[in-house]
């Protein structure tokens, strides 16, 4: 019973972050049923469907959620991210000052979806904080192919009456690689089957997930792409914890106490300062494939070889980022140090809050303490898995 209470309490802490494994295994949508529902709702403008070439895009304005589908030769479509629960497990987050907003939650955030000349858009309004627009633009990886790639441009506008700091983060609940021998691959790494973090994507370039004849590829370096400050490949429930920078360990699989082989990608971009009414955008791309082909994002990036990114966020590297980059190893925390008291949900939440507070204070951050606290959290999560 004690283990049950611990597990239940942890689930309460992470709220809706923990998804049921059974739901995660039923990740393919009935595209025809979805389309029929959209047709019925089309006149309201709550949801819109955009399709071009090999891509179908669904935007649910009333919920602030979105989904990409790959279209095969027969005209059928297949979801590229987990699509249960109205696509809610793939989302963007905004950090305004010290407050974080999950953009697809009903927490006072208004969202509207619209078709555009080249795709679609979602507009989020956060009263007294910010406006966030997410523009999806259909594109081609090569001039002679059908549309097989989408540009995503996220623009933040400061609604505050004062200058403040902002940051963006994306969480992508992947599943194509979960039933294959290779969860993810990058430009430099052929197989990533355990958690990984990258402080730069200059060598890795992209994150690819393939399976069942379909593929999705996040392009994260090159051309006009905004370089991320951190990319994490990890268990989806761990990535969904209330930590702005997810904790990852290269020795850890994509399993956890609630689900098996459940992987996801988190992308953090460097924070930036905005004056009142000032805006700034980050840009990345997603290439797709069907019919047992591989997404051609690498071909697209190759066309920019030797060019510098044009839309990089003009913000200095933070002290936290410098510290994490300089650290060659994360200190190990022996399991015998993780007492029963440290498995208490209140202790875990307090530890997360302390890590977040340290990350917020770039000027006086104690690198050794930050590494130690992250290692302790990592050990706690690992011990919970074994119970």
CSV table of C-alpha atoms in Angstrom, one decimal:
chain,number,residue,atom,x,y,z
A,1,UNK,CA,0.0,0.0,0.0
A,2,UNK,CA,2.9,2.3,0.7
A,3,UNK,CA,4.2,2.0,-2.8
A,4,UNK,CA,0.7,2.6,-4.2
A,5,UNK,CA,0.3,5.8,-2.2
A,6,UNK,CA,3.7,7.1,-3.4
A,7,UNK,CA,2.8,6.3,-7.0
A,8,UNK,CA,-0.6,7.9,-6.7
A,9,UNK,CA,0.8,11.1,-5.1
A,10,UNK,CA,3.4,11.4,-7.8
A,11,UNK,CA,0.7,11.1,-10.4
A,12,UNK,CA,-1.2,14.0,-8.7
A,13,UNK,CA,2.0,16.2,-8.8
A,14,UNK,CA,2.4,15.8,-12.5
A,15,UNK,CA,-1.3,16.2,-13.0
A,16,UNK,CA,-2.3,15.3,-16.6
A,17,UNK,CA,1.3,14.6,-17.6
A,18,UNK,CA,1.0,10.9,-17.0
A,19,UNK,CA,-1.0,9.2,-19.8
A,20,UNK,CA,-2.4,5.8,-19.6
A,21,UNK,CA,-0.4,3.3,-21.5
A,22,UNK,CA,-3.4,1.7,-23.1
A,23,UNK,CA,-4.4,5.1,-24.6
A,24,UNK,CA,-0.9,5.6,-25.8
A,25,UNK,CA,-1.0,2.3,-27.7
A,26,UNK,CA,-4.2,3.3,-29.5
A,27,UNK,CA,-2.6,6.3,-31.3
A,28,UNK,CA,-3.9,6.0,-34.8
A,29,UNK,CA,-7.0,8.1,-35.5
A,30,UNK,CA,-9.9,7.3,-37.7
A,31,UNK,CA,-9.1,10.0,-40.3
A,32,UNK,CA,-12.5,9.6,-42.0
A,33,UNK,CA,-14.3,10.2,-38.7
A,34,UNK,CA,-12.2,13.2,-37.9
A,35,UNK,CA,-12.8,14.7,-41.3
A,36,UNK,CA,-16.6,14.2,-41.0
A,37,UNK,CA,-16.6,15.9,-37.6
A,38,UNK,CA,-14.6,18.8,-39.1
A,39,UNK,CA,-17.1,19.2,-41.9
A,40,UNK,CA,-19.9,19.5,-39.3
A,41,UNK,CA,-18.0,22.1,-37.4
A,42,UNK,CA,-16.5,24.0,-40.4
A,43,UNK,CA,-19.0,26.8,-40.3
A,44,UNK,CA,-18.2,27.7,-36.7
A,45,UNK,CA,-14.5,28.3,-37.4
A,46,UNK,CA,-13.7,26.3,-34.2
A,47,UNK,CA,-11.6,23.8,-36.2
A,48,UNK,CA,-10.0,23.9,-39.6
A,49,UNK,CA,-8.5,21.4,-41.9
A,50,UNK,CA,-5.7,22.3,-44.4
A,51,UNK,CA,-4.2,19.8,-46.9
A,52,UNK,CA,-1.6,20.1,-49.6
A,53,UNK,CA,0.6,17.5,-51.2
A,54,UNK,CA,1.7,14.9,-48.7
A,55,UNK,CA,0.5,16.9,-45.6
A,56,UNK,CA,-2.8,17.3,-43.8
A,57,UNK,CA,-3.0,19.8,-40.9
A,58,UNK,CA,-5.8,20.0,-38.4
A,59,UNK,CA,-6.1,22.9,-36.1
A,60,UNK,CA,-8.7,22.9,-33.3
A,61,UNK,CA,-9.1,26.6,-32.4
A,62,UNK,CA,-11.5,26.0,-29.5
A,63,UNK,CA,-8.8,23.8,-27.8
A,64,UNK,CA,-5.6,25.3,-29.1
A,65,UNK,CA,-4.4,21.9,-30.3
A,66,UNK,CA,-3.0,20.8,-33.7
A,67,UNK,CA,-2.0,17.6,-35.6
A,68,UNK,CA,0.0,16.7,-38.7
A,69,UNK,CA,-0.9,13.8,-40.9
A,70,UNK,CA,1.2,12.2,-43.7
A,71,UNK,CA,-0.9,11.6,-46.9
A,72,UNK,CA,0.0,8.4,-48.8
A,73,UNK,CA,-0.4,7.6,-52.5
A,74,UNK,CA,-3.9,6.4,-52.1
A,75,UNK,CA,-5.0,9.6,-50.4
A,76,UNK,CA,-5.2,8.1,-46.9
A,77,UNK,CA,-3.8,10.0,-44.0
A,78,UNK,CA,-1.9,8.9,-40.9
A,79,UNK,CA,-1.2,10.8,-37.7
A,80,UNK,CA,2.5,11.7,-37.0
A,81,UNK,CA,2.1,12.6,-33.4
A,82,UNK,CA,-0.1,11.0,-30.7
A,83,UNK,CA,-3.7,11.9,-31.5
A,84,UNK,CA,-5.8,10.8,-28.6
A,85,UNK,CA,-7.4,13.4,-26.3
A,86,UNK,CA,-7.8,15.9,-29.1
A,87,UNK,CA,-4.0,16.0,-29.8
A,88,UNK,CA,-3.3,17.5,-26.4
A,89,UNK,CA,-0.1,15.7,-25.7
A,90,UNK,CA,1.8,17.7,-28.4
A,91,UNK,CA,1.9,21.4,-27.5
A,92,UNK,CA,3.8,24.7,-27.1
A,93,UNK,CA,4.5,26.4,-23.8
A,94,UNK,CA,5.3,30.1,-23.1
A,95,UNK,CA,7.3,31.4,-20.2
A,96,UNK,CA,6.5,35.0,-19.5
A,97,UNK,CA,8.6,36.3,-16.7
A,98,UNK,CA,8.4,33.5,-14.1
A,99,UNK,CA,5.0,32.3,-15.2
A,100,UNK,CA,4.6,29.3,-17.5
A,101,UNK,CA,1.6,28.8,-19.8
A,102,UNK,CA,0.7,25.6,-21.6
A,103,UNK,CA,-1.0,27.0,-24.6
A,104,UNK,CA,-3.6,24.3,-25.1
A,105,UNK,CA,-5.0,24.4,-21.6
A,106,UNK,CA,-8.3,26.0,-20.5
A,107,UNK,CA,-6.6,28.4,-18.1
A,108,UNK,CA,-7.9,31.7,-19.4
A,109,UNK,CA,-6.0,31.4,-22.7
A,110,UNK,CA,-8.2,32.1,-25.7
A,111,UNK,CA,-7.3,30.4,-29.0
A,112,UNK,CA,-8.5,30.8,-32.5
A,113,UNK,CA,-7.7,28.7,-35.7
A,114,UNK,CA,-7.7,30.1,-39.2
A,115,UNK,CA,-6.8,29.0,-42.7
A,116,UNK,CA,-4.2,31.0,-44.5
A,117,UNK,CA,-3.2,31.3,-48.1
A,118,UNK,CA,-0.4,28.7,-47.6
A,119,UNK,CA,-1.5,26.7,-44.6
A,120,UNK,CA,-3.1,27.7,-41.3
A,121,UNK,CA,-2.5,29.5,-38.0
A,122,UNK,CA,-3.4,29.3,-34.3
A,123,UNK,CA,-3.5,32.5,-32.3
A,124,UNK,CA,-3.4,32.4,-28.5
A,125,UNK,CA,-4.2,35.4,-26.3
A,126,UNK,CA,-3.0,35.4,-22.7
A,127,UNK,CA,-4.5,38.5,-21.0
A,128,UNK,CA,-2.0,40.9,-19.6
A,129,UNK,CA,0.9,38.7,-20.7
A,130,UNK,CA,1.3,38.0,-24.4
A,131,UNK,CA,-0.1,37.1,-27.8
A,132,UNK,CA,1.3,34.0,-29.4
A,133,UNK,CA,0.7,33.1,-33.0
A,134,UNK,CA,1.8,29.8,-34.5
A,135,UNK,CA,1.9,29.9,-38.3
A,136,UNK,CA,2.0,26.6,-40.3
A,137,UNK,CA,3.2,27.1,-43.9
A,138,UNK,CA,3.2,24.2,-46.4
A,139,UNK,CA,6.5,23.9,-48.3
A,140,UNK,CA,8.6,21.5,-50.5
A,141,UNK,CA,11.9,20.0,-49.5
A,142,UNK,CA,12.9,20.0,-53.2
A,143,UNK,CA,11.4,22.2,-56.0
A,144,UNK,CA,10.1,19.2,-58.0
A,145,UNK,CA,8.2,17.4,-55.3
A,146,UNK,CA,4.7,17.8,-53.7
A,147,UNK,CA,4.5,19.7,-50.4
A,148,UNK,CA,6.1,17.4,-47.9
A,149,UNK,CA,7.3,19.9,-45.2
A,150,UNK,CA,5.8,22.5,-43.0
A,151,UNK,CA,7.4,25.7,-41.6
A,152,UNK,CA,6.3,26.5,-38.1
A,153,UNK,CA,6.9,30.2,-37.1
A,154,UNK,CA,6.0,31.0,-33.5
A,155,UNK,CA,5.7,34.8,-32.8
A,156,UNK,CA,5.4,36.2,-29.3
A,157,UNK,CA,4.2,39.7,-28.7
A,158,UNK,CA,4.5,41.3,-25.2
A,159,UNK,CA,1.1,42.6,-23.9
A,160,UNK,CA,2.6,43.8,-20.7
A,161,UNK,CA,3.2,47.4,-19.9
A,162,UNK,CA,6.8,46.7,-19.0
A,163,UNK,CA,9.8,45.0,-20.5
A,164,UNK,CA,10.0,41.3,-19.6
A,165,UNK,CA,11.8,38.1,-20.4
A,166,UNK,CA,10.0,35.4,-22.5
A,167,UNK,CA,10.9,31.9,-23.6
A,168,UNK,CA,9.3,29.2,-25.8
A,169,UNK,CA,9.2,25.4,-25.5
A,170,UNK,CA,7.7,22.7,-27.7
A,171,UNK,CA,6.7,19.1,-26.6
A,172,UNK,CA,6.1,16.6,-29.4
A,173,UNK,CA,4.6,13.2,-28.4
A,174,UNK,CA,6.0,10.9,-31.0
A,175,UNK,CA,5.2,7.2,-31.4
A,176,UNK,CA,6.3,6.0,-34.9
A,177,UNK,CA,9.6,4.6,-33.6
A,178,UNK,CA,8.2,3.0,-30.5
A,179,UNK,CA,7.5,-0.3,-32.2
A,180,UNK,CA,10.7,-0.4,-34.2
A,181,UNK,CA,14.4,-1.1,-33.4
A,182,UNK,CA,15.2,2.6,-33.6
A,183,UNK,CA,13.2,5.2,-31.6
A,184,UNK,CA,15.0,8.2,-33.1
A,185,UNK,CA,17.9,9.1,-35.3
A,186,UNK,CA,19.8,12.3,-36.1
A,187,UNK,CA,22.2,13.4,-38.8
A,188,UNK,CA,25.1,12.1,-36.7
A,189,UNK,CA,23.5,9.3,-34.6
A,190,UNK,CA,21.8,6.4,-36.4
A,191,UNK,CA,19.9,5.1,-33.4
A,192,UNK,CA,18.8,6.8,-30.2
A,193,UNK,CA,17.1,4.2,-28.0
A,194,UNK,CA,17.6,5.8,-24.6
A,195,UNK,CA,17.2,9.3,-23.3
A,196,UNK,CA,19.5,12.0,-24.7
A,197,UNK,CA,20.0,15.8,-24.5
A,198,UNK,CA,21.6,18.2,-27.0
A,199,UNK,CA,22.7,21.7,-26.1
A,200,UNK,CA,23.3,22.4,-29.7
A,201,UNK,CA,22.0,20.8,-32.9
A,202,UNK,CA,24.8,22.0,-35.1
A,203,UNK,CA,26.0,18.4,-35.6
A,204,UNK,CA,22.7,16.5,-35.1
A,205,UNK,CA,20.7,18.8,-37.3
A,206,UNK,CA,17.3,17.0,-37.0
A,207,UNK,CA,15.3,14.4,-35.0
A,208,UNK,CA,13.7,11.7,-37.1
A,209,UNK,CA,11.0,9.2,-36.0
A,210,UNK,CA,9.9,6.5,-38.4
A,211,UNK,CA,7.7,3.4,-38.3
A,212,UNK,CA,4.9,1.7,-40.2
A,213,UNK,CA,5.9,3.2,-43.5
A,214,UNK,CA,5.6,6.8,-42.2
A,215,UNK,CA,8.1,9.3,-40.9
A,216,UNK,CA,8.3,12.7,-39.2
A,217,UNK,CA,11.5,14.8,-39.0
A,218,UNK,CA,12.0,17.9,-36.9
A,219,UNK,CA,14.6,20.2,-38.6
A,220,UNK,CA,16.4,22.2,-35.8
A,221,UNK,CA,19.5,23.6,-37.4
A,222,UNK,CA,20.4,25.3,-40.7
A,223,UNK,CA,19.1,28.0,-42.9
A,224,UNK,CA,16.6,30.3,-41.2
A,225,UNK,CA,16.0,27.9,-38.3
A,226,UNK,CA,16.2,29.4,-34.8
A,227,UNK,CA,18.8,27.3,-32.9
A,228,UNK,CA,17.3,25.7,-29.8
A,229,UNK,CA,19.1,26.0,-26.5
A,230,UNK,CA,18.2,22.4,-25.5
A,231,UNK,CA,16.7,19.4,-27.2
A,232,UNK,CA,15.6,16.4,-25.0
A,233,UNK,CA,14.6,12.9,-26.1
A,234,UNK,CA,13.0,11.2,-23.2
A,235,UNK,CA,10.0,9.4,-21.7
A,236,UNK,CA,6.9,11.5,-22.4
A,237,UNK,CA,5.8,11.6,-18.7
A,238,UNK,CA,9.2,12.7,-17.5
A,239,UNK,CA,9.3,15.4,-20.2
A,240,UNK,CA,5.9,16.6,-19.1
A,241,UNK,CA,7.0,17.2,-15.5
A,242,UNK,CA,6.8,20.9,-14.4
A,243,UNK,CA,10.5,21.6,-15.2
A,244,UNK,CA,11.3,24.1,-17.8
A,245,UNK,CA,14.4,22.2,-18.8
A,246,UNK,CA,13.6,18.4,-18.7
A,247,UNK,CA,15.9,16.1,-16.8
A,248,UNK,CA,17.5,13.3,-18.9
A,249,UNK,CA,20.0,10.5,-18.4
A,250,UNK,CA,21.7,8.7,-21.2
A,251,UNK,CA,21.5,5.4,-19.2
A,252,UNK,CA,17.7,5.6,-18.9
A,253,UNK,CA,15.3,4.0,-21.3
A,254,UNK,CA,12.1,5.5,-22.5
A,255,UNK,CA,10.1,3.5,-19.9
A,256,UNK,CA,8.7,4.7,-16.6
A,257,UNK,CA,6.3,3.4,-13.9
A,258,UNK,CA,3.2,4.2,-15.9
A,259,UNK,CA,4.1,3.3,-19.5
A,260,UNK,CA,6.5,1.3,-21.5
A,261,UNK,CA,8.6,2.5,-24.4
A,262,UNK,CA,6.9,5.9,-24.4
A,263,UNK,CA,9.1,8.5,-26.0
A,264,UNK,CA,8.8,12.2,-26.8
A,265,UNK,CA,10.8,15.2,-27.9
A,266,UNK,CA,11.1,18.5,-26.0
A,267,UNK,CA,12.6,21.6,-27.7
A,268,UNK,CA,13.6,24.7,-25.6
A,269,UNK,CA,14.6,27.9,-27.2
A,270,UNK,CA,16.8,30.6,-25.6
A,271,UNK,CA,14.9,33.2,-23.6
A,272,UNK,CA,14.6,36.7,-25.0
A,273,UNK,CA,13.6,40.2,-23.8
A,274,UNK,CA,10.7,42.1,-25.2
A,275,UNK,CA,9.6,45.7,-24.7
A,276,UNK,CA,5.9,46.4,-24.5
A,277,UNK,CA,4.2,45.6,-27.8
A,278,UNK,CA,7.5,44.2,-29.2
A,279,UNK,CA,7.5,40.9,-31.0
A,280,UNK,CA,10.0,38.1,-31.8
A,281,UNK,CA,9.7,34.8,-33.7
A,282,UNK,CA,11.3,31.4,-33.6
A,283,UNK,CA,11.3,29.2,-36.7
A,284,UNK,CA,11.7,25.4,-37.3
A,285,UNK,CA,10.5,22.9,-39.9
A,286,UNK,CA,8.8,19.5,-39.9
A,287,UNK,CA,9.3,17.2,-42.9
A,288,UNK,CA,7.0,14.2,-43.4
A,289,UNK,CA,6.9,11.0,-45.4
A,290,UNK,CA,4.6,8.1,-46.3
A,291,UNK,CA,4.7,4.9,-48.5
A,292,UNK,CA,7.9,3.6,-46.8
A,293,UNK,CA,9.9,6.6,-47.8
A,294,UNK,CA,12.2,8.7,-45.5
A,295,UNK,CA,11.5,12.4,-44.9
A,296,UNK,CA,13.7,14.6,-47.2
A,297,UNK,CA,14.5,17.2,-44.6
A,298,UNK,CA,18.2,16.5,-44.9
A,299,UNK,CA,18.1,17.4,-48.6
A,300,UNK,CA,16.4,20.7,-47.7
A,301,UNK,CA,19.0,21.5,-45.1
A,302,UNK,CA,21.8,20.6,-47.4
A,303,UNK,CA,20.7,23.5,-49.7
A,304,UNK,CA,21.7,25.9,-46.9
A,305,UNK,CA,25.1,24.4,-46.3
A,306,UNK,CA,27.5,27.2,-45.2
A,307,UNK,CA,24.8,29.8,-44.5
A,308,UNK,CA,24.2,31.3,-41.0
A,309,UNK,CA,20.7,31.2,-39.5
A,310,UNK,CA,18.8,34.4,-40.2
A,311,UNK,CA,16.2,34.3,-37.4
A,312,UNK,CA,18.2,33.3,-34.4
A,313,UNK,CA,16.9,34.7,-31.2
A,314,UNK,CA,19.2,37.7,-30.3
A,315,UNK,CA,19.7,36.8,-26.7
A,316,UNK,CA,23.0,36.1,-24.9
A,317,UNK,CA,23.8,32.7,-23.7
A,318,UNK,CA,22.6,32.3,-20.2
A,319,UNK,CA,24.8,31.4,-17.2
A,320,UNK,CA,22.8,28.2,-16.8
A,321,UNK,CA,23.4,27.2,-20.4
A,322,UNK,CA,27.1,27.9,-20.0
A,323,UNK,CA,27.2,25.8,-16.9
A,324,UNK,CA,25.4,22.9,-18.4
A,325,UNK,CA,27.5,23.0,-21.5
A,326,UNK,CA,30.8,23.1,-19.5
A,327,UNK,CA,29.8,20.2,-17.3
A,328,UNK,CA,31.2,17.0,-18.7
A,329,UNK,CA,29.3,14.8,-16.3
A,330,UNK,CA,26.4,14.9,-13.9
A,331,UNK,CA,27.2,13.8,-10.4
A,332,UNK,CA,25.8,10.4,-9.4
A,333,UNK,CA,23.5,10.2,-6.4
A,334,UNK,CA,23.6,6.8,-4.7
A,335,UNK,CA,20.2,5.1,-4.2
A,336,UNK,CA,20.8,4.8,-0.4
A,337,UNK,CA,20.8,8.6,-0.2
A,338,UNK,CA,17.2,8.6,-1.6
A,339,UNK,CA,15.3,7.9,1.6
A,340,UNK,CA,11.6,7.3,1.9
A,341,UNK,CA,11.1,10.9,2.9
A,342,UNK,CA,12.6,12.1,-0.4
A,343,UNK,CA,10.0,10.0,-2.3
A,344,UNK,CA,7.3,12.1,-0.7
A,345,UNK,CA,5.3,14.2,-3.3
A,346,UNK,CA,5.8,17.4,-1.3
A,347,UNK,CA,9.6,16.9,-1.3
A,348,UNK,CA,9.6,16.2,-5.0
A,349,UNK,CA,7.6,19.3,-5.8
A,350,UNK,CA,9.8,21.4,-3.5
A,351,UNK,CA,12.9,20.1,-5.3
A,352,UNK,CA,11.5,21.0,-8.7
A,353,UNK,CA,10.6,24.5,-7.4
A,354,UNK,CA,14.2,25.0,-6.2
A,355,UNK,CA,15.7,23.9,-9.5
A,356,UNK,CA,13.3,26.3,-11.3
A,357,UNK,CA,14.3,29.1,-9.0
A,358,UNK,CA,18.0,28.5,-9.6
A,359,UNK,CA,17.5,28.5,-13.4
A,360,UNK,CA,15.6,31.8,-13.2
A,361,UNK,CA,18.6,33.5,-11.5
A,362,UNK,CA,21.3,33.5,-14.2
A,363,UNK,CA,23.5,36.1,-12.4
A,364,UNK,CA,24.0,34.2,-9.1
A,365,UNK,CA,23.4,30.6,-10.2
A,366,UNK,CA,25.5,28.0,-8.4
A,367,UNK,CA,26.5,25.5,-11.1
A,368,UNK,CA,27.5,22.8,-8.6
A,369,UNK,CA,24.2,23.1,-6.7
A,370,UNK,CA,22.1,23.0,-9.8
A,371,UNK,CA,23.9,19.9,-11.1
A,372,UNK,CA,23.5,18.2,-7.7
A,373,UNK,CA,19.8,19.0,-7.4
A,374,UNK,CA,19.1,17.7,-11.0
A,375,UNK,CA,21.1,14.5,-10.2
A,376,UNK,CA,19.0,14.1,-7.0
A,377,UNK,CA,15.7,14.4,-8.9
A,378,UNK,CA,17.0,12.0,-11.5
A,379,UNK,CA,17.8,9.5,-8.8
A,380,UNK,CA,14.4,9.9,-7.2
A,381,UNK,CA,12.6,9.3,-10.5
A,382,UNK,CA,14.8,6.2,-11.1
A,383,UNK,CA,14.0,4.8,-7.7
A,384,UNK,CA,10.3,5.4,-8.2
A,385,UNK,CA,10.5,3.4,-11.4
A,386,UNK,CA,11.9,0.4,-9.6
A,387,UNK,CA,9.1,0.2,-7.0
